[in-house]
XYZ file of C-alpha atoms in Angstrom:
682
model
C 111.403 44.995 99.776
C 114.775 47.151 100.135
C 115.295 47.431 95.945
C 112.697 50.175 96.289
C 114.915 52.049 97.508
C 117.048 52.436 94.754
C 114.575 52.007 92.197
C 112.895 55.581 93.485
C 114.295 58.706 90.743
C 116.752 55.570 89.161
C 118.595 56.609 86.170
C 121.672 56.343 84.513
C 123.900 57.675 81.504
C 125.510 56.776 78.348
C 129.219 57.635 78.633
C 129.890 56.590 75.337
C 129.894 59.422 72.285
C 127.979 58.902 69.362
C 125.078 59.500 66.994
C 121.900 57.407 67.680
C 123.227 54.556 65.446
C 125.865 54.292 67.733
C 123.558 54.154 70.877
C 121.653 51.648 68.568
C 124.022 49.419 68.855
C 125.101 49.899 72.451
C 121.493 48.695 72.844
C 121.816 45.873 71.081
C 125.405 45.410 72.745
C 123.734 44.972 76.301
C 121.266 42.430 74.894
C 123.694 40.379 73.067
C 125.968 40.384 76.359
C 122.499 39.565 78.751
C 121.835 36.681 76.251
C 125.719 35.499 76.292
C 125.987 35.347 80.630
C 122.587 33.129 80.041
C 123.651 30.720 77.953
C 126.829 29.886 79.700
C 124.758 29.387 82.814
C 122.481 27.093 80.672
C 125.381 25.086 79.525
C 126.737 24.581 83.235
C 122.892 23.072 83.994
C 122.457 21.220 81.031
C 123.050 18.116 83.203
C 120.415 18.981 85.376
C 117.587 18.179 82.474
C 118.423 14.301 83.077
C 117.447 14.370 86.399
C 114.254 15.195 85.996
C 113.577 11.956 84.128
C 116.268 9.571 85.784
C 114.077 8.560 88.628
C 116.157 9.826 91.637
C 114.534 12.646 94.036
C 114.202 15.739 92.953
C 117.278 17.888 93.727
C 117.942 21.659 94.047
C 118.355 22.600 90.190
C 116.386 19.512 89.021
C 113.261 21.793 87.660
C 115.456 24.801 86.254
C 115.960 23.358 82.841
C 112.693 22.742 82.241
C 111.334 26.640 83.963
C 109.615 28.986 81.421
C 111.370 32.362 80.425
C 109.566 35.317 81.710
C 107.348 36.703 79.730
C 107.416 40.702 78.621
C 104.133 42.047 78.870
C 102.011 44.558 76.101
C 103.163 48.270 76.045
C 99.131 48.267 76.144
C 98.734 46.479 79.283
C 101.173 47.882 81.414
C 100.467 51.370 80.578
C 96.640 50.431 81.304
C 97.528 48.608 84.484
C 99.914 51.701 85.235
C 97.513 54.315 84.781
C 94.676 52.359 86.752
C 97.459 51.877 89.734
C 98.025 55.812 89.866
C 94.423 56.877 89.820
C 93.246 57.075 93.364
C 96.436 58.784 94.183
C 96.392 61.825 91.403
C 93.868 64.570 91.284
C 91.539 64.810 87.889
C 94.568 67.528 86.214
C 97.220 65.557 87.840
C 95.773 62.050 86.305
C 94.721 63.846 82.590
C 98.357 64.464 82.038
C 99.851 61.501 83.110
C 97.400 60.089 80.629
C 98.525 61.969 77.967
C 101.722 61.313 78.681
C 101.079 57.585 78.559
C 99.150 57.882 75.377
C 102.245 60.099 73.525
C 104.746 57.489 74.991
C 102.213 53.809 73.710
C 101.436 55.889 70.255
C 105.330 56.480 69.675
C 108.496 55.271 71.524
C 107.186 52.461 73.622
C 106.796 50.405 70.474
C 110.739 51.050 69.266
C 112.115 50.202 72.835
C 109.637 47.291 73.248
C 111.306 45.825 70.082
C 114.392 45.574 72.039
C 113.156 44.082 75.251
C 111.209 40.896 72.805
C 114.497 40.512 71.388
C 116.202 40.324 74.578
C 113.771 37.697 75.923
C 114.163 35.719 73.184
C 118.042 35.863 73.867
C 118.591 35.541 76.894
C 116.919 33.739 79.910
C 115.140 36.511 81.838
C 114.934 39.972 80.710
C 114.964 41.561 84.043
C 117.123 40.341 86.116
C 120.664 41.406 84.881
C 120.010 44.794 84.243
C 118.148 44.754 88.164
C 121.086 43.479 89.601
C 123.458 46.009 87.981
C 121.277 49.318 87.318
C 119.207 48.732 90.813
C 121.664 47.450 93.126
C 125.335 47.455 91.930
C 125.475 51.277 90.344
C 124.147 52.568 93.432
C 126.738 54.729 94.869
C 125.035 55.458 98.288
C 125.857 53.664 101.442
C 124.315 49.315 101.177
C 124.200 49.865 105.089
C 120.359 50.381 106.093
C 119.268 51.374 102.373
C 120.169 47.711 100.629
C 121.208 45.365 103.369
C 118.345 43.729 105.513
C 118.451 41.373 108.528
C 117.248 38.431 109.932
C 116.357 37.855 114.004
C 116.875 35.047 115.974
C 114.221 33.118 118.203
C 111.591 35.670 119.482
C 111.353 34.081 122.971
C 113.942 31.755 123.045
C 117.805 31.574 123.452
C 118.864 28.396 123.064
C 121.988 28.630 125.045
C 123.433 31.950 126.916
C 127.321 30.958 126.237
C 128.309 33.070 123.400
C 131.096 30.887 122.195
C 128.643 27.420 122.130
C 125.995 29.208 120.180
C 128.778 30.043 117.709
C 129.679 26.819 117.793
C 126.224 25.288 116.619
C 125.141 27.954 114.181
C 128.167 27.699 112.155
C 128.350 24.368 112.224
C 125.011 24.150 110.835
C 125.420 26.615 108.525
C 127.937 24.520 106.973
C 125.647 21.669 107.199
C 123.420 23.194 104.777
C 126.267 24.962 102.816
C 127.061 21.106 102.007
C 123.116 20.065 101.820
C 123.479 22.866 98.932
C 126.453 21.809 97.212
C 125.053 18.505 97.118
C 122.084 19.483 95.257
C 119.905 17.661 98.551
C 117.905 20.811 99.272
C 114.441 19.828 97.902
C 113.529 22.493 95.152
C 111.423 25.159 96.191
C 107.522 25.145 95.242
C 104.505 26.951 95.853
C 102.868 26.262 99.020
C 100.515 23.475 98.744
C 101.331 22.790 95.479
C 104.043 20.791 93.247
C 104.871 23.900 90.965
C 109.081 24.456 91.503
C 110.581 27.739 91.754
C 113.791 28.592 89.954
C 116.838 27.957 92.851
C 119.421 30.109 90.549
C 120.142 32.482 93.655
C 121.215 29.779 95.812
C 124.878 29.839 93.466
C 125.635 32.285 95.386
C 124.711 32.138 99.282
C 128.348 31.166 100.005
C 131.815 32.348 98.789
C 130.197 35.664 97.923
C 131.446 39.623 97.948
C 130.312 42.802 96.814
C 133.412 44.508 95.277
C 133.370 48.377 94.896
C 133.824 50.480 91.873
C 133.991 53.744 90.604
C 131.008 53.873 88.373
C 129.710 50.266 89.435
C 130.108 47.322 91.869
C 130.550 44.087 91.033
C 129.573 40.633 92.723
C 132.616 38.150 92.792
C 131.904 34.412 93.398
C 134.506 31.938 94.531
C 134.370 27.919 93.980
C 134.881 27.330 97.488
C 136.056 28.547 100.810
C 136.958 26.264 103.756
C 137.167 29.463 106.652
C 135.211 32.177 107.897
C 136.271 35.757 108.879
C 135.445 36.779 112.135
C 135.742 40.083 113.893
C 135.871 40.781 117.430
C 137.108 44.068 119.951
C 138.447 45.326 116.754
C 140.791 42.631 115.376
C 140.030 40.594 112.506
C 140.787 36.596 112.329
C 140.552 33.830 110.074
C 138.938 30.825 111.766
C 139.414 27.441 109.238
C 136.327 25.271 110.071
C 137.650 22.051 108.370
C 140.726 19.996 109.241
C 141.949 17.701 106.982
C 138.636 17.858 104.824
C 136.292 17.413 107.804
C 134.328 19.455 108.723
C 134.869 20.897 112.108
C 132.335 19.548 115.435
C 130.089 22.283 116.887
C 132.551 21.672 119.966
C 135.620 22.390 117.814
C 134.093 25.837 116.791
C 133.218 26.434 120.124
C 136.342 26.049 121.414
C 137.999 27.944 118.644
C 135.632 31.063 119.181
C 136.386 31.096 122.614
C 140.132 31.148 121.618
C 139.329 34.606 120.053
C 137.322 36.113 122.633
C 140.168 35.060 125.534
C 142.652 36.559 123.055
C 143.615 40.106 124.994
C 146.046 41.577 122.028
C 144.730 45.014 120.737
C 143.771 45.741 117.524
C 146.003 47.469 115.106
C 146.268 50.832 114.174
C 143.286 51.671 111.781
C 142.001 48.033 112.405
C 139.213 48.408 114.764
C 137.136 50.540 112.444
C 138.116 49.553 109.138
C 134.762 48.036 108.005
C 133.278 51.446 108.040
C 134.840 51.877 104.694
C 131.791 49.193 103.047
C 129.225 51.187 105.265
C 129.992 54.749 103.518
C 129.591 55.612 100.113
C 130.711 53.470 97.409
C 132.892 55.474 95.551
C 134.886 56.726 98.604
C 135.231 53.004 99.294
C 136.206 52.125 95.769
C 139.294 54.468 95.968
C 140.620 53.837 99.276
C 140.499 49.718 98.140
C 142.858 50.877 95.181
C 145.007 53.050 97.097
C 145.828 51.001 99.909
C 144.696 47.821 99.674
C 145.948 46.581 96.132
C 149.228 45.099 97.385
C 151.125 43.566 100.745
C 150.170 42.780 103.802
C 146.745 44.801 103.420
C 145.682 43.019 100.035
C 146.556 39.544 101.700
C 143.947 40.632 104.546
C 141.479 41.868 102.142
C 141.342 38.845 100.477
C 141.197 36.967 103.469
C 138.198 38.331 104.114
C 136.172 38.881 100.951
C 136.766 35.180 100.065
C 135.811 33.731 103.296
C 132.161 31.602 103.437
C 130.958 34.342 104.925
C 131.555 36.736 107.711
C 130.983 36.197 111.845
C 130.668 38.941 114.716
C 131.579 37.859 117.949
C 129.488 41.063 119.446
C 129.900 42.242 122.888
C 126.618 43.414 123.230
C 123.611 41.424 124.589
C 120.232 41.838 122.305
C 117.235 40.456 122.199
C 113.624 40.668 123.893
C 114.903 40.952 127.203
C 114.083 43.750 130.707
C 111.629 45.888 131.678
C 110.725 46.768 128.604
C 110.667 43.902 125.740
C 109.349 45.992 122.901
C 112.079 48.659 123.267
C 114.743 45.755 123.571
C 113.368 44.228 120.264
C 113.783 48.071 118.476
C 117.605 48.095 119.749
C 117.903 44.577 118.368
C 116.507 45.262 114.884
C 118.745 48.531 115.027
C 122.027 46.487 116.117
C 121.707 43.819 113.258
C 120.350 46.504 110.487
C 123.978 48.458 111.015
C 125.478 48.096 114.639
C 128.353 50.400 114.800
C 128.341 50.932 111.625
C 132.298 49.521 111.613
C 131.378 45.728 113.128
C 129.633 44.297 110.298
C 131.689 43.850 106.456
C 128.239 45.077 104.896
C 129.805 43.908 101.308
C 129.864 39.982 102.553
C 126.837 37.996 101.202
C 125.548 37.613 104.711
C 127.343 38.376 108.323
C 126.196 36.300 111.351
C 126.231 37.956 114.617
C 126.605 36.474 117.683
C 126.349 38.646 120.897
C 127.414 38.052 124.680
C 124.300 36.434 125.721
C 123.752 33.635 123.418
C 121.325 35.736 121.206
C 122.117 35.991 117.376
C 120.812 37.426 113.759
C 122.621 38.406 110.419
C 123.096 40.774 108.455
C 122.446 40.126 104.220
C 123.840 42.066 101.303
C 120.765 42.311 98.527
C 122.442 42.504 95.316
C 123.391 39.022 94.746
C 119.841 37.116 95.601
C 116.442 38.375 97.568
C 115.335 37.663 101.393
C 113.530 34.359 100.407
C 116.653 32.325 99.612
C 119.054 33.792 102.949
C 115.523 33.150 105.009
C 115.312 29.184 103.952
C 118.745 28.868 104.978
C 118.371 30.851 108.600
C 115.439 28.523 109.096
C 117.192 25.737 108.544
C 119.819 26.508 110.766
C 117.687 27.705 113.574
C 116.292 24.754 113.731
C 119.105 22.482 113.481
C 120.727 24.379 116.392
C 117.880 23.880 118.819
C 116.317 20.424 117.663
C 119.073 18.583 115.923
C 122.792 19.534 117.410
C 121.404 20.763 121.036
C 123.662 21.614 124.295
C 124.396 19.670 127.005
C 123.229 20.563 130.766
C 125.997 23.194 130.725
C 125.090 25.113 128.027
C 127.927 23.786 125.950
C 127.716 22.046 122.355
C 127.999 18.362 122.905
C 131.182 16.539 122.053
C 134.908 16.421 122.881
C 137.172 19.457 122.886
C 140.126 18.927 120.442
C 143.012 20.848 122.103
C 145.637 20.024 119.348
C 143.534 22.315 116.213
C 145.691 24.750 115.660
C 144.596 28.642 117.216
C 142.937 31.313 114.646
C 144.894 33.399 112.696
C 145.350 37.139 113.627
C 144.573 39.185 110.563
C 148.167 42.036 110.164
C 147.088 45.357 108.672
C 149.272 48.358 107.689
C 146.901 51.170 107.767
C 148.616 54.226 106.763
C 147.207 57.676 108.541
C 145.888 59.085 105.026
C 143.792 55.227 104.825
C 142.918 55.947 108.556
C 141.527 59.386 107.627
C 139.295 58.083 104.684
C 138.133 55.230 107.410
C 136.830 58.190 109.378
C 135.243 59.737 106.830
C 133.386 56.947 105.729
C 132.173 56.553 109.030
C 130.614 59.746 109.915
C 128.614 59.287 106.772
C 127.841 55.315 107.872
C 127.227 57.120 111.756
C 124.679 59.729 110.305
C 122.583 57.383 108.917
C 122.415 54.894 111.400
C 121.317 57.587 113.840
C 118.564 58.916 111.912
C 116.708 55.410 111.648
C 113.931 54.568 113.921
C 112.760 51.206 114.238
C 109.913 49.811 116.023
C 109.699 45.669 116.333
C 106.756 43.816 117.877
C 105.223 41.109 118.486
C 100.973 40.597 117.578
C 99.759 38.179 119.496
C 96.054 39.420 119.151
C 95.176 37.214 116.753
C 96.833 35.454 113.022
C 96.026 34.239 110.348
C 94.299 31.408 111.681
C 91.399 33.933 112.380
C 91.720 35.782 109.130
C 91.216 32.778 107.037
C 88.057 31.879 109.365
C 86.552 35.058 107.442
C 88.228 33.554 104.179
C 90.327 35.934 103.219
C 93.774 36.052 102.242
C 96.138 37.092 105.453
C 98.388 39.223 103.184
C 95.853 41.238 101.620
C 93.925 41.574 105.064
C 97.708 43.242 106.575
C 97.946 45.376 103.549
C 95.048 46.708 103.782
C 95.964 47.204 108.055
C 98.825 49.186 106.245
C 96.542 51.150 104.264
C 94.089 51.889 107.075
C 97.403 52.823 109.423
C 98.843 55.143 106.899
C 95.580 56.773 106.226
C 94.813 57.265 109.832
C 98.191 58.714 110.545
C 98.428 60.750 107.288
C 94.810 61.387 106.037
C 96.082 60.481 102.579
C 96.935 57.558 100.365
C 100.414 57.199 99.122
C 101.910 55.097 96.379
C 103.001 51.621 98.369
C 105.398 49.379 97.176
C 104.645 45.068 98.280
C 107.595 42.919 97.262
C 106.326 39.854 94.909
C 108.866 36.974 93.386
C 108.706 36.436 89.718
C 110.751 32.346 91.041
C 108.286 30.882 88.226
C 110.738 31.651 85.882
C 113.919 30.585 84.923
C 116.216 33.556 86.940
C 113.395 35.384 88.373
C 113.781 37.810 91.113
C 110.937 40.131 92.240
C 108.044 42.267 91.092
C 106.443 45.169 92.793
C 102.839 44.224 93.662
C 100.886 47.945 93.975
C 98.590 47.722 97.272
C 97.394 51.043 97.045
C 94.091 50.866 94.936
C 91.074 52.294 93.837
C 89.392 49.359 95.678
C 91.345 49.981 99.159
C 90.709 53.304 98.918
C 87.305 53.050 98.543
C 86.424 50.485 101.552
C 89.033 52.383 103.997
C 87.036 56.116 103.030
C 83.658 53.719 103.724
C 85.038 52.708 106.866
C 86.440 55.934 107.794
C 83.194 58.055 107.447
C 80.643 55.297 108.559
C 79.035 54.315 105.028
C 77.692 51.186 104.533
C 78.451 48.168 102.337
C 81.905 48.198 104.276
C 82.634 44.229 104.615
C 81.683 44.209 100.655
C 83.754 46.718 100.004
C 86.768 45.059 101.899
C 86.113 41.973 100.110
C 86.464 43.848 96.727
C 89.956 45.290 97.950
C 91.239 41.804 98.987
C 89.827 40.272 95.850
C 91.868 42.848 93.366
C 95.330 42.371 95.786
C 94.999 39.084 95.337
C 94.723 39.382 91.331
C 97.387 41.782 91.597
C 99.753 39.360 93.523
C 98.905 36.716 90.792
C 99.827 39.174 88.184
C 102.768 40.060 89.271
C 103.906 36.234 90.323
C 103.176 35.507 86.377
C 104.883 37.985 84.682
C 102.318 40.210 84.068
C 103.626 43.200 86.481
C 104.171 46.369 85.500
C 107.120 48.156 87.428
C 110.023 45.884 86.107
C 108.558 45.917 82.442
C 108.782 49.996 82.731
C 112.409 49.835 84.281
C 113.375 47.846 81.441
C 112.039 50.414 78.572
C 113.603 52.995 80.874
C 117.308 51.264 80.255
C 116.809 50.803 76.944
C 115.369 54.286 76.333
C 119.159 55.531 78.090
C 121.056 53.178 75.964
C 119.351 54.826 72.801
C 120.265 58.375 74.259
C 116.185 59.256 74.124
C 114.286 60.976 77.058
C 111.040 59.745 77.862
C 108.823 62.116 79.698
C 106.043 58.914 80.682
C 108.999 57.053 81.580
C 111.250 59.674 83.668
C 107.946 60.972 85.305
C 106.792 57.001 86.665
C 110.146 56.257 87.869
C 110.404 59.670 89.948
C 107.479 58.608 92.161
C 108.730 57.996 95.685
C 107.217 54.619 97.427
C 106.236 56.335 100.740
C 105.071 53.033 102.317
C 107.413 49.995 101.333
C 106.343 46.539 102.540
C 107.232 42.857 102.287
C 106.307 39.826 103.828
C 108.733 37.424 104.854
C 107.847 34.038 103.994
C 108.355 30.840 106.530
C 109.125 28.287 104.158
C 109.884 25.286 106.545
C 106.996 24.781 108.876
C 108.124 20.616 109.091
C 111.594 21.337 110.595
C 109.515 23.646 113.821
C 107.061 21.834 116.398
C 104.834 24.604 117.728
C 102.731 22.045 119.449
C 105.318 20.771 121.946
C 107.865 23.885 121.173
C 105.775 27.054 120.895
C 108.074 29.124 122.449
C 110.534 28.832 119.516
C 108.887 31.192 117.358
C 110.979 32.812 114.567
C 109.929 36.436 113.949
C 111.441 37.504 110.692
C 113.607 40.363 109.735
C 113.684 44.104 108.192
C 114.855 46.440 106.059
C 115.438 49.876 106.530
C 113.168 53.316 105.100
C 112.542 53.669 101.161
C 111.534 57.383 101.038
C 113.176 59.856 103.457
C 109.322 60.565 104.217
C 107.926 57.204 104.197
C 108.265 53.778 106.148
C 109.585 50.514 105.673
C 107.431 47.378 106.904
C 108.622 44.219 106.834
C 106.012 41.536 108.099
C 106.066 37.707 109.114
C 103.141 35.186 109.941
C 104.395 32.783 112.200
C 101.631 29.681 112.761
C 97.904 30.445 113.147
C 98.236 32.846 116.295
C 101.093 35.738 115.829
C 102.084 38.302 113.433
C 105.617 40.336 113.721
C 106.199 43.420 112.463
C 109.387 45.257 111.795
C 108.885 48.940 110.801
C 111.778 51.705 110.105
C 111.424 55.235 109.097
C 114.010 58.601 109.974
C 114.182 60.950 112.768
C 114.556 63.373 110.078
C 111.164 63.892 109.139
C 108.591 65.290 111.492
C 106.381 63.866 109.583
C 106.738 59.488 110.408
C 107.107 57.832 113.681
C 107.999 54.356 113.796
C 106.064 53.922 116.947
C 103.307 55.758 116.178
C 103.047 53.810 112.694
C 103.322 50.510 115.059
C 100.221 51.815 117.477
C 98.191 52.790 113.981
C 98.976 49.340 112.704
C 97.854 47.448 115.911
C 94.388 49.643 115.978
C 93.903 48.463 112.340
C 94.292 44.888 112.550
C 92.005 44.770 115.552
C 89.156 46.669 113.346
C 89.335 44.807 110.469
C 88.583 41.518 111.938
C 85.999 43.180 114.247
C 84.658 44.574 111.111
C 84.342 41.071 108.921
C 83.865 38.871 112.134
C 81.270 41.227 113.983
C 77.718 40.073 114.847
C 75.697 43.565 114.302
C 74.661 44.521 110.814
C 77.640 46.744 109.312
C 74.557 49.306 108.734
C 74.000 50.023 112.653
C 77.795 49.190 113.667
C 78.940 52.297 116.177
C 81.213 55.059 115.090
C 83.150 54.373 118.458
C 85.615 51.876 116.531
C 86.772 54.703 114.235
C 90.040 55.967 114.015
C 90.877 59.909 114.618
C 89.924 61.958 112.094
C 92.170 61.849 109.198
C 94.715 65.053 109.453
C 94.699 67.617 106.669
C 98.237 68.557 105.023
C 98.166 71.687 106.951
C 98.363 69.944 110.060
C 101.091 67.883 109.221
């Protein structure tokens, strides 16, 4: 997903001076620290082992102690699979050169680096995750808005109430209900669908009360044990909204009443307050410096602490969003951009997640990426949307159910003393963020022609089918194939996060060429490509992927102060097509038979490469798929709407190919797309 952006051209340097022996000590120190962090977590979770055999229902963390450690693949297997993955993307001479570099690495430096990884794997719970969080996310010095953060949408066709404060009341109360279940470990452990195989739940620990703190060289993720309030932004003002009174959770109607008080507050923003959050949207170093200079003491520190220690962030937006008007698809595009970056100063992008509530009752969220991956946030969001509509509900007037308690203390305005110099820093960060946001081209569309039900009828994996369609769409648009990133998860293992499925394969390329140039055996080639994709996905899930292994080898090489032309080349290759499926995890919470319009359409993220696409998709029920496509206006070779058109056609063509009655040898060429463009034409 969005992590691919930081993985491209990833590099860091060791500033500690010394000879190679000292650098070796640095590598060993990092291995030791990783293990120390893992063992501290194991001690905290030791009590969870008892629950497996206690006769009680399995709780959220019941299986943590029984999960295996992520294995370290062999150098030989990783290099073999890497070369296989890049073969269709390189000329003969390029591939020969890369094969030579790979062989030199395997025969020399590789075994030395591998020794450190095996040592770390013995000592730490996961040899990847802590380095992945630090070097891919926290050491990134560019904006996290667009480049790292991602968003989740509301129901596609339904807005349960048009009253902004009422929607906020139910939404915030439902989030608190989820947090209470989380704290009591009453959430069922996640499993691989259709099995009893558990998945790691470690990422759930930092959903709430968590903030990313900027630093000069690296950021940090800070988590507080508890917080009984949220920070609210409305019309340039910041408020503290308490969600508990004397230990009791406020009811939806009480929260609605408090939100309405904020909406009705006529007070203007303090000087410099309105656009303050632009600091979280721009480059990280200016934000870190401004934080030390202007927010380290006094009233500014107290107000910043209030935001950072809040359970989560809430933005009461003055716009109306969602699928509406005469051009519903254009409205979805605007909705996506609003959730991804807003005005660049009306979301606090450092918070673990920010809930956005629009004037017309629509909602959505923006999530920071370093602390967890999208399935963790989407699991919470599914619960919140379902609870809002099917459990809490609204009265006939659209208000939250229950009575108003007028004795509740009013939400508190946060106070600031923003100097002219600080306002200038804010202005600079805002300029950087706006330039980035304005460059984003988004296209969101629901695909209603068919869904996974039709794909399963032709005995194919829905994910493999969609990935083939993405490859076909890209080839038809650009006339070439590209390195493709599909996010997979490694949560079968303790503290697992993600792995990459390189879904552009020799098999998929052979199929697409056969399809486009009228060759026979297209169906057979399609099935072969689908089977290869499923194999790669299984390998990624079971710890046999290649990209995290290569990444960690590079980290060790940097600690040792040695250069590897092979690793440098591998980690500089651009992912021009970065894709991710938003999983639908709790179908039991929804009733698509009696409430078919209550469709969740997933979320999306920004483009990974300046000349590429970011594509997120959600498979909803049996008859619908939703796609979120991002690119940059500044690249003349990309156009999100054009790619969406190609993707629609590719999906239809692939289904027709596999379900048609005519023999494929006699199929008319009229179903083929346009002739691929040459590089010169591009």
